XYZ file of C-alpha atoms in Angstrom:
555
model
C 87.279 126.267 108.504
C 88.939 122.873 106.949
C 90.401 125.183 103.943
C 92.080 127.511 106.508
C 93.454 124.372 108.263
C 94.689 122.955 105.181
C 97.227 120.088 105.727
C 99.924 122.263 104.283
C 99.885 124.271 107.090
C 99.046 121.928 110.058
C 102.316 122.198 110.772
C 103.076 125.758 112.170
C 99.455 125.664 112.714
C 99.266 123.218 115.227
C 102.207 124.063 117.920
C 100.474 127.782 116.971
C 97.006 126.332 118.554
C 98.393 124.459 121.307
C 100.243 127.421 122.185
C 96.611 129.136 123.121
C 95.711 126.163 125.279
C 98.695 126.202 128.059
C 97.130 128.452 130.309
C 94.200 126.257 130.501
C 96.139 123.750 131.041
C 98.224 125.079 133.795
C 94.340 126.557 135.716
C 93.677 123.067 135.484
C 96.536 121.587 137.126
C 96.469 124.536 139.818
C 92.531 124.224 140.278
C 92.218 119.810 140.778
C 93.954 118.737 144.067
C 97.595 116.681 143.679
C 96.332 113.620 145.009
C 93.576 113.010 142.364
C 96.048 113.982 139.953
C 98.892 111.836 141.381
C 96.005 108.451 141.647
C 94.885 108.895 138.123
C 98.370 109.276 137.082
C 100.079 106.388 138.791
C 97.225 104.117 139.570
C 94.497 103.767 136.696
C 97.033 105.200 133.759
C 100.138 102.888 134.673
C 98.289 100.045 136.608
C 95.004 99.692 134.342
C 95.222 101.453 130.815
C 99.289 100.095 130.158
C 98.502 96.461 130.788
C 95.524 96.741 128.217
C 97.266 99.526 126.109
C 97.006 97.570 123.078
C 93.677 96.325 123.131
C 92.692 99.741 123.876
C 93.852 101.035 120.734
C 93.166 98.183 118.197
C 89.258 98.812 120.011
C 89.198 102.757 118.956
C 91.013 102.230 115.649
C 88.081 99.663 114.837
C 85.499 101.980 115.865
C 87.261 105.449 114.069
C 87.924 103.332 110.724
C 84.804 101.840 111.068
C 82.543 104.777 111.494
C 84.422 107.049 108.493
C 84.501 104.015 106.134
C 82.001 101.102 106.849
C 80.196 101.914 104.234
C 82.877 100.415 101.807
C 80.990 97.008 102.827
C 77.979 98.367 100.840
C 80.283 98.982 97.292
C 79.943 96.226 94.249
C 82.128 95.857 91.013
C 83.649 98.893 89.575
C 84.008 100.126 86.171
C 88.310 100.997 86.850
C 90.148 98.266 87.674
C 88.068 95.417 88.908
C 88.018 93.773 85.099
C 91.250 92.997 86.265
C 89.635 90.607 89.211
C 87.006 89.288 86.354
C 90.046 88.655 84.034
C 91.926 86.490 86.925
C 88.770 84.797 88.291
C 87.675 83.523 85.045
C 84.092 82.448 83.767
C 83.620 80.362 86.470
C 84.378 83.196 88.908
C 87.383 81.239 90.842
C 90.918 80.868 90.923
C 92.339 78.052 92.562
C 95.801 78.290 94.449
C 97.570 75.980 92.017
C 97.081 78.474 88.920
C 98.475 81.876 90.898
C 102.103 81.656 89.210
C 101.272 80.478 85.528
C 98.619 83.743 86.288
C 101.633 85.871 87.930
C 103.186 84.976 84.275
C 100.316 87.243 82.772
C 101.138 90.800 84.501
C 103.842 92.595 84.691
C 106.244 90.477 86.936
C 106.066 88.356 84.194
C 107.565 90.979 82.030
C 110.974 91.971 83.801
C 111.959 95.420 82.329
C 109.298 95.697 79.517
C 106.840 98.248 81.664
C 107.553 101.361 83.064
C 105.868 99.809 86.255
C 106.766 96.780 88.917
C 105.080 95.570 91.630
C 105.883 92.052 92.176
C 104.187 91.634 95.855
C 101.126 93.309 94.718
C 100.218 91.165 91.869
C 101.458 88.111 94.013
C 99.271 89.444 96.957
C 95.883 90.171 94.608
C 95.993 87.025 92.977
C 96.171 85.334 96.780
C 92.945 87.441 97.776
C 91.108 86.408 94.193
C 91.664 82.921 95.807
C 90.561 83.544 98.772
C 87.485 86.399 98.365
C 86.716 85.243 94.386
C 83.857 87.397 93.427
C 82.196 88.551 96.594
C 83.294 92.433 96.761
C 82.151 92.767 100.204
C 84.631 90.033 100.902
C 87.451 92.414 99.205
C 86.217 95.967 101.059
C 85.963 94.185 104.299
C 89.680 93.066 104.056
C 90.649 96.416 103.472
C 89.077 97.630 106.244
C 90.930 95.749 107.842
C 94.144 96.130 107.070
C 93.531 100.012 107.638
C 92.502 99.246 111.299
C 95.597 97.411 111.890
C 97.912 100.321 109.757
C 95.750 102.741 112.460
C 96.766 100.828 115.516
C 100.634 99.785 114.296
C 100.931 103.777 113.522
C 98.981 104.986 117.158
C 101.128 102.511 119.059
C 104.472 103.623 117.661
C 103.547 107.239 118.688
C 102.085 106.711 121.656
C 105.219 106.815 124.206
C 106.426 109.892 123.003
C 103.166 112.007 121.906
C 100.487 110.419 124.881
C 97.815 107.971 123.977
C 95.385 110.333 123.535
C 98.007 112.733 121.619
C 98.747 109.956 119.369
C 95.153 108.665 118.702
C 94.051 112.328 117.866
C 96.774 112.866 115.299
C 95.832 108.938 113.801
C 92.512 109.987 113.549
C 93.200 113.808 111.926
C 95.422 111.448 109.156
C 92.567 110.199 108.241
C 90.729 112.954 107.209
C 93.328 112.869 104.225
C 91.175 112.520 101.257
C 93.115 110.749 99.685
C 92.103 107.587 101.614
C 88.908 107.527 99.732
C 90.617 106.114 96.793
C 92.805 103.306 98.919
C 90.708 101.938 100.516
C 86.989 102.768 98.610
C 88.137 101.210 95.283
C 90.486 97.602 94.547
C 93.351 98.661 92.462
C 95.793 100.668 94.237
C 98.512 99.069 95.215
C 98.768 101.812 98.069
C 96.300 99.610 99.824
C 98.862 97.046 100.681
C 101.462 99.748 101.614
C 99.048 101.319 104.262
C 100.483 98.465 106.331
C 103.756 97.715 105.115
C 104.411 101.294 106.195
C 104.162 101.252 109.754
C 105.603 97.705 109.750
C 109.145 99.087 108.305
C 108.892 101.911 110.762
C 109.129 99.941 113.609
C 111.540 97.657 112.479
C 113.717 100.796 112.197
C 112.864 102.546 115.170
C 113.766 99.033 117.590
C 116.266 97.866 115.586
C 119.229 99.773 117.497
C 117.738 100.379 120.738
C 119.991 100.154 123.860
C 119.239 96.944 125.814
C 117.245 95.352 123.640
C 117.616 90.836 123.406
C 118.724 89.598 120.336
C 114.579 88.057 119.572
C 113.796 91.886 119.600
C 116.527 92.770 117.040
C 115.916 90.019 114.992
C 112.520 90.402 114.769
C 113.093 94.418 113.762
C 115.051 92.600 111.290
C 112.216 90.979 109.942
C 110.165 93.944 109.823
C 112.009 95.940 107.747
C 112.594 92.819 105.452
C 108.472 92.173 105.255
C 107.875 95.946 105.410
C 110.069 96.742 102.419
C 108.893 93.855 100.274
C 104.956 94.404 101.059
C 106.008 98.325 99.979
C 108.387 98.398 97.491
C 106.674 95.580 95.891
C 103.275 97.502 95.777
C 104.057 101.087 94.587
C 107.444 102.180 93.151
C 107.433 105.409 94.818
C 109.052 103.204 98.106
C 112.408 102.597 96.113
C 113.918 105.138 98.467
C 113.124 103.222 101.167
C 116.923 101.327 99.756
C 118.523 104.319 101.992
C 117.867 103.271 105.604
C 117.703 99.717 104.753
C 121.353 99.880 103.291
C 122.389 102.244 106.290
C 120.496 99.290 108.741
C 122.987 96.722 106.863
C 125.895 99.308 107.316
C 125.422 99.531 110.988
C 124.546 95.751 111.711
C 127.865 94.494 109.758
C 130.081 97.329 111.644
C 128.466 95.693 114.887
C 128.770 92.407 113.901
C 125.060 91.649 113.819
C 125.114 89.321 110.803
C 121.507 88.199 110.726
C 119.903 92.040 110.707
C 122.531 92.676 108.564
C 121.228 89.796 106.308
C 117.900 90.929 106.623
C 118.566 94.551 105.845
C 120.509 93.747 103.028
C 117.700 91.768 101.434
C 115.470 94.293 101.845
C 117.932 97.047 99.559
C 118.798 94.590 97.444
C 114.564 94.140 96.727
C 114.562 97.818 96.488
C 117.281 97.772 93.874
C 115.559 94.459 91.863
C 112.284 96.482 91.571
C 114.380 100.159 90.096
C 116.104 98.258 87.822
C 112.901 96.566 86.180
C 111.140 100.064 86.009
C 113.944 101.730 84.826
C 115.246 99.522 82.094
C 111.893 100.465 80.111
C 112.436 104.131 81.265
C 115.620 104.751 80.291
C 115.041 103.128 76.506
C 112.118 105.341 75.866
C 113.114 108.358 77.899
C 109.266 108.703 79.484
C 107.059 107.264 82.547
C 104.424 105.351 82.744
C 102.122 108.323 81.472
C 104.591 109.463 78.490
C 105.891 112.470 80.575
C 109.466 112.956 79.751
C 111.924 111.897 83.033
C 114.354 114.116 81.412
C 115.836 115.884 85.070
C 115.913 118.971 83.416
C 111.758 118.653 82.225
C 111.138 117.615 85.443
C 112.603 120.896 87.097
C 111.544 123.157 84.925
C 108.175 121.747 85.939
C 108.753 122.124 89.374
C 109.958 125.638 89.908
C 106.712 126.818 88.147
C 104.007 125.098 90.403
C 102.266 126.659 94.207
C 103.073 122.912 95.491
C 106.397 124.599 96.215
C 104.539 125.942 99.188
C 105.026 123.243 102.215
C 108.978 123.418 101.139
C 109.199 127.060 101.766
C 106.831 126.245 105.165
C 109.082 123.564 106.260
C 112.188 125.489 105.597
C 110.774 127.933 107.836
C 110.411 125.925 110.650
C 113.674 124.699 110.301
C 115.450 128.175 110.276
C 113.224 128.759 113.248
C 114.478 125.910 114.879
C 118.329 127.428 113.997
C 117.569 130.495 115.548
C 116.375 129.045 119.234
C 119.642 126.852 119.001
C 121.322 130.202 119.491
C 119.185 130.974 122.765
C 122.337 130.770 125.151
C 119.875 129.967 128.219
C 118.459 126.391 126.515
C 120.023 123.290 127.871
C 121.821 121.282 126.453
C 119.228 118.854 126.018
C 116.715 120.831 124.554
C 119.385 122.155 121.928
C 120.172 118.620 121.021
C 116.392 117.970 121.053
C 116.556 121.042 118.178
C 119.514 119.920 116.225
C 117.387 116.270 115.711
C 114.003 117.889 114.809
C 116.084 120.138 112.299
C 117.513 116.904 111.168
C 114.280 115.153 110.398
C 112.582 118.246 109.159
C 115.304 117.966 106.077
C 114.708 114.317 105.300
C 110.593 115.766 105.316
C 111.971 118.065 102.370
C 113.713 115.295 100.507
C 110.252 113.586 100.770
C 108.510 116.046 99.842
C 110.838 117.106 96.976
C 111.090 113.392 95.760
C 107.201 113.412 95.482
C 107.563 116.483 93.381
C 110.089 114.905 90.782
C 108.273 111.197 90.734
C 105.340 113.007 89.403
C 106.379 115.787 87.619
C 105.330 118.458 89.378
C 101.308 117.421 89.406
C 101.494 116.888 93.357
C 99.556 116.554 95.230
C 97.020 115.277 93.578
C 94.454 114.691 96.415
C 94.264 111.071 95.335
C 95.798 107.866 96.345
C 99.204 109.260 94.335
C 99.276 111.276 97.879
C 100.431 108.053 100.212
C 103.648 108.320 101.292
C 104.517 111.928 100.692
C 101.896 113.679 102.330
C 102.412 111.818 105.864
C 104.995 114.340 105.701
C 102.690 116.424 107.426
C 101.577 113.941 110.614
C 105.671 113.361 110.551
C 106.240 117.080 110.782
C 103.669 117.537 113.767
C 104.993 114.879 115.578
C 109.049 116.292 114.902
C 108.093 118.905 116.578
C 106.222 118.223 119.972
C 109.573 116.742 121.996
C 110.837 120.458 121.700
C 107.476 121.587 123.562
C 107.849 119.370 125.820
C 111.497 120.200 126.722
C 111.030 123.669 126.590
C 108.072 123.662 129.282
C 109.831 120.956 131.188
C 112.746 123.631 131.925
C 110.235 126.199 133.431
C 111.292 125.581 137.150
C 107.514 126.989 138.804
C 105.833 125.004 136.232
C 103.838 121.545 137.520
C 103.265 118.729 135.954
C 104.758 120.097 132.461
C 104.299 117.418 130.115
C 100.268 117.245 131.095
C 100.391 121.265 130.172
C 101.881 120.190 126.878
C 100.363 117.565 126.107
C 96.663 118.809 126.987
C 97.588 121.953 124.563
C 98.749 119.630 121.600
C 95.618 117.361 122.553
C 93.856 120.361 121.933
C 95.142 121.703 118.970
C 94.417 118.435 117.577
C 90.655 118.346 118.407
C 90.170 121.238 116.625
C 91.801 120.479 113.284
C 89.622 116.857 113.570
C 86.339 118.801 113.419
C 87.552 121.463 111.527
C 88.234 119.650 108.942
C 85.932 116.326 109.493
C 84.904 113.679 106.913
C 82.269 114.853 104.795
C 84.241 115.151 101.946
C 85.501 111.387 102.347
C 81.841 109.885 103.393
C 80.419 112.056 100.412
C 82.588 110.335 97.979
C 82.270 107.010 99.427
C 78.419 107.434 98.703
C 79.122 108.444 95.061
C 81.202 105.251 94.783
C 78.599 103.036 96.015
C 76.053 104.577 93.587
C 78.612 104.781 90.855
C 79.223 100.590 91.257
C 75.650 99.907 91.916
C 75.134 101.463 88.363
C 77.965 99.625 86.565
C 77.150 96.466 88.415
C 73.528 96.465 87.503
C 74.102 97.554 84.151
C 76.484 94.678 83.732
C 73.665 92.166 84.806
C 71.158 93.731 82.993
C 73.062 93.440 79.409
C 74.430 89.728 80.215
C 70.639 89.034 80.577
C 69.916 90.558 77.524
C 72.703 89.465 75.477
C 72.397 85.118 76.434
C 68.758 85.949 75.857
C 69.230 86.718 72.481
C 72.971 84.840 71.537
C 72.673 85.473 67.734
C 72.931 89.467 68.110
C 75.735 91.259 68.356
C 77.093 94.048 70.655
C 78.689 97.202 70.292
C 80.397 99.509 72.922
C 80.000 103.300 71.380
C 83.168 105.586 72.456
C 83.253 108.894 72.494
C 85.675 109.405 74.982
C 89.623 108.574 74.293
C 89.856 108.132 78.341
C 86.570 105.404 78.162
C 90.033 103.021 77.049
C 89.584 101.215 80.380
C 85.512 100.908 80.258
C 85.994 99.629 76.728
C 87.876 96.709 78.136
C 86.263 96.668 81.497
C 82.843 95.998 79.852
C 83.838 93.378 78.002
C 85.610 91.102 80.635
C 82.867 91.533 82.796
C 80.272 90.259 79.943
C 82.849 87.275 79.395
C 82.813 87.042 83.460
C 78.730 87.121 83.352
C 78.965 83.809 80.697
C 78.129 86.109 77.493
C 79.335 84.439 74.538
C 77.944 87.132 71.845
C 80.534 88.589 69.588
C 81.361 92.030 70.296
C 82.557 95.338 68.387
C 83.813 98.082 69.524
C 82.778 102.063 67.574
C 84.600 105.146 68.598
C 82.564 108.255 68.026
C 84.282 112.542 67.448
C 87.937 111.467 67.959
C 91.409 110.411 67.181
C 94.722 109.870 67.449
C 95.467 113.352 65.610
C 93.114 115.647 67.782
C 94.925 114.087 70.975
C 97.313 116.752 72.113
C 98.511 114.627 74.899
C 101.026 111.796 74.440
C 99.384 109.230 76.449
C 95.965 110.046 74.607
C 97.805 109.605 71.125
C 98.948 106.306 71.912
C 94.899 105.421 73.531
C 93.690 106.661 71.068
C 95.476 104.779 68.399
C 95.229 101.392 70.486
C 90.947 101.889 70.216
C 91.513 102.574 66.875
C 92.995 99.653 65.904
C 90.625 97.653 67.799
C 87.684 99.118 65.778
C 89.161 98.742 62.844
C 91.058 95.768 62.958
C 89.934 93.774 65.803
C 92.059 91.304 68.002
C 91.151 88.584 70.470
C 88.590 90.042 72.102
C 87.035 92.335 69.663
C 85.327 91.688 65.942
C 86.608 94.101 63.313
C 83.905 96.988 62.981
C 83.646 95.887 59.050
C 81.821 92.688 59.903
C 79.199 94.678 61.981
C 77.318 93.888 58.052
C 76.519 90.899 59.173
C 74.541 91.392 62.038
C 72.545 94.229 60.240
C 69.169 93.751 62.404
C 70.905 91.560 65.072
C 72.571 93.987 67.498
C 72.680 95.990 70.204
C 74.586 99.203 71.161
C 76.389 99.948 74.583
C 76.754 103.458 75.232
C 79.772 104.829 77.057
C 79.114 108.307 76.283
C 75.238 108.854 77.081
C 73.634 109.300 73.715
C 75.629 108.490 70.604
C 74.134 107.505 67.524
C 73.168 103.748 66.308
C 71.242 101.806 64.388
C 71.338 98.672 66.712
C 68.904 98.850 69.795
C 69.985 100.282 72.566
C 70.965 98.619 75.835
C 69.651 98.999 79.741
């Protein structure tokens, strides 16, 4: 079942699976005659399918991203995040091109070391699409969408010469029953969303960068890949900071060979890296906590590591890699094949130090099965595809054997298959449905209360808390009303807490932010003590189902 072929073990699991599919394979190969194997091999595969390789695959990726997610098309305003859109946008619902950097002056780019977060491409990059998409959501989803297609076909089409086209379009498509892509690309903040293609980009900018024979467009245009890549990543979720490594080892290599403009290129792109850790860590470093008041102490962060079961895909992948070790030692391998070992053994490592990092950049609470997944746990498509070339050497040495990368490649083909519907998306298209009911709700709820409220503009309205975590609904409501053209002052009542019975730090400091809202007011709430004068003239805006009022209660 999908909890037996967890991702944490797809791993082992999957060269385990294919193994149980070579003797098909090689019945096959025995049973169809040479010549309609040698036709379909060197006259529809090379002749037809290569020249229209690439069409092929942007074609599927449309119809696989299409059919698991479409129904983001269908999902309106949400209650998390999208105030953010409202706030931009403005009561007349537009942003014009001229006002995007006085507006980039607003969010944290604006504020160069003073947050515990950066992301200067993904503020730049939302305020472009509030330009471009203003309020129309299904304008927003449907970008999305397609920006996932093209991260599909960028990430099929890199894999493709080594793993098969059908290899690689099976292992795109058992990615994506990851649930975490529910949250990138079903809701507007994260700023993973962006990062879904900036990914692949960087990746093949490194992987054709140094490749033998290649023109000096091709290199140059690598070049510009890993600039673009890194800057649409880095710039979207801090997490990619590491991504300062190969770029500085790219600018390394290209000024050793005297390739000045990579090496221009690939300097840029560490020297972004570096811009955007030194503005989060300025913050960090002064108050000794993240962006969720955990302590970044190194010694918190490993005591909270070596007490947590995510520890288990280390001790997996360290497995593999001793396994690898040991068939190094086979004295009848070629030489070939043990170099073949010595690189998946390699890149198995750098999985670790993935992994690991993950670990530390969120304090042990990995994964979370959430959008906080993307990068790390593509250390498990990464690990699958390590490990077929060794397969494929290994059968390619078997002397009686015919046609041994077909045997392989059917069995990994295989394997593959059956972790897609063993796993499947019901889980993803479940929650997507639950989204589109959730922002229905909010949405019409919204509408409903702007009705009500410019209806009646001498009554005020209160938003009833009961919840310390309602902090972004509390603020959320209220930009949408100011969105919807609702000009009636509004309160704000928390209800059964504060900042005392919070035993976390980031609810202490929510907590005492609502409180001095209530109490106090600021410049978008009334102070609770001039409620008085609205005594029969207000209504009351439940968070928390049923709290208790004496205004009228709204839709």
């Amino acid at each position: 079942n999908g909890q037996l072929l967890a991702p944490g073990l797809a791993p082992a699991l999957v060269p385990l699976l294919a193994s149980f599919f070579v003797f098909p394979a090689i019945l096959l190969t025995n049973l169809v005659p040479e010549n309609i194997i040698l036709r379909f091999k060197y006259h529809w595969a090379n002749q037809y399918f290569q020249k229209y390789s690439s069409l092929f695959i942007l074609l599927f990726s449309s119809i696989i991203v299409f059919g698991i997610f479409g129904r983001v098309l269908a999902v309106k305003w949400g209650v998390i995040d999208d105030h953010e859109i409202m706030f931009f946008l403005g009561r007349d619902g537009k942003l014009y091109l001229t006002e995007i950097f006085s507006t980039l002056k607003l969010t944290e780019v604006g504020n160069f070391g003073s947050l515990t977060r950066y992301r200067p491409f993904y503020y730049m990059f939302r305020l472009l699409e509030c330009v471009v998409w203003g309020a129309k959501p299904a304008y927003w989803y449907a970008f999305r969408l397609g920006l996932l297609i093209l991260a599909v076909s960028l990430f099929w089409g890199l894999i493709a010469p080594q793993f098969g086209w059908l290899g690689a379009g099976l292992l795109s498509t058992y990615t994506l029953t990851f649930f975490y892509w529910v949250d990138i690309i079903g809701v507007l903040g994260p700023g993973e969303t962006y990062a879904v293609l900036g990914l692949p980009i960087y990746i093949w900018g490194l992987v054709n960068v140094f490749q033998e024979n290649s023109t000096k467009f091709r290199y140059v245009l690598a070049g510009l890949a890993i600039l673009l890549g890194s800057i649409v990543c880095i710039g979207s979720k801090e997490n990619f900071v590491l991504l300062f490594i190969p770029s500085a080892y790219v600018a390394f290599r290209a000024f050793r060979l005297r390739k000045y403009l990579l090496f221009v290129f690939a300097l840029a792109s560490a020297l972004f890296s570096a811009y955007v850790g030194i503005a989060v860590m300025i913050l960090i470093f002064q108050t000794g906590t993240d962006v969720y008041t955990k302590s970044v102490s190194p010694l918190a962060r490993l005591n909270a590591l070596l007490s947590i079961p995510a520890l288990a895909p280390l001790v997996l992948l360290g497995f593999l890699i001793t396994a690898l070790g040991c068939l190094t030692l086979v004295r009848k391998i070629s030489t070939k094949t043990r170099k073949t070992l010595f690189q998946a053994m390699f890149w198995l490592v750098v999985l670790c130090v993935v992994y690991f990092s993950q670990l530390f950049f969120y304090n042990g609470a990995w994964p979370t099965n959430m959008r906080y997944d993307f990068p790390g746990m593509l250390y498990v498509p990464c690990a699958i595809y390590i490990l077929y070339p060794i397969s494929e050497k290994i059968f390619s040495e078997i002397p009686a054997l015919q046609y041994p990368r077909f045997v392989v490649r059917f069995g990994w083909a295989a394997a593959l298959t059956l972790l897609v519907f063993s796993r499947g998306y019901a889980p993803t298209i479940e929650a997507l449905e639950k989204n589109i009911k959730a922002t229905h709700d909010f949405t019409n709820r919204v509408e409903q209360v702007s009705s009500l409220l410019k209806q009646n503009p001498e009554n005020a309205l209160i938003l009833e808390s009961g919840n310390v975590w309602e902090y972004e609904a509390v603020f959320s409501y209220e930009r949408f009303l100011r969105a919807y053209g609702v000009d009636n002052p509004i309160f704000l009542r928390i209800h059964g807490y504060s900042p005392e019975m919070m035993a976390d730090g980031l609810g202490q400091s929510l907590a005492i932010r609502l409180l001095d809202i209530s109490n106090n007011g600021d410049n978008l709430f009334h102070p609770l003590s001039q409620i008085e004068n609205y005594r029969n003239k207000c209504f009351s805006l439940n968070l928390s189902g049923s709290l208790e009022s004496e205004c009228q209660s709204t839709p």
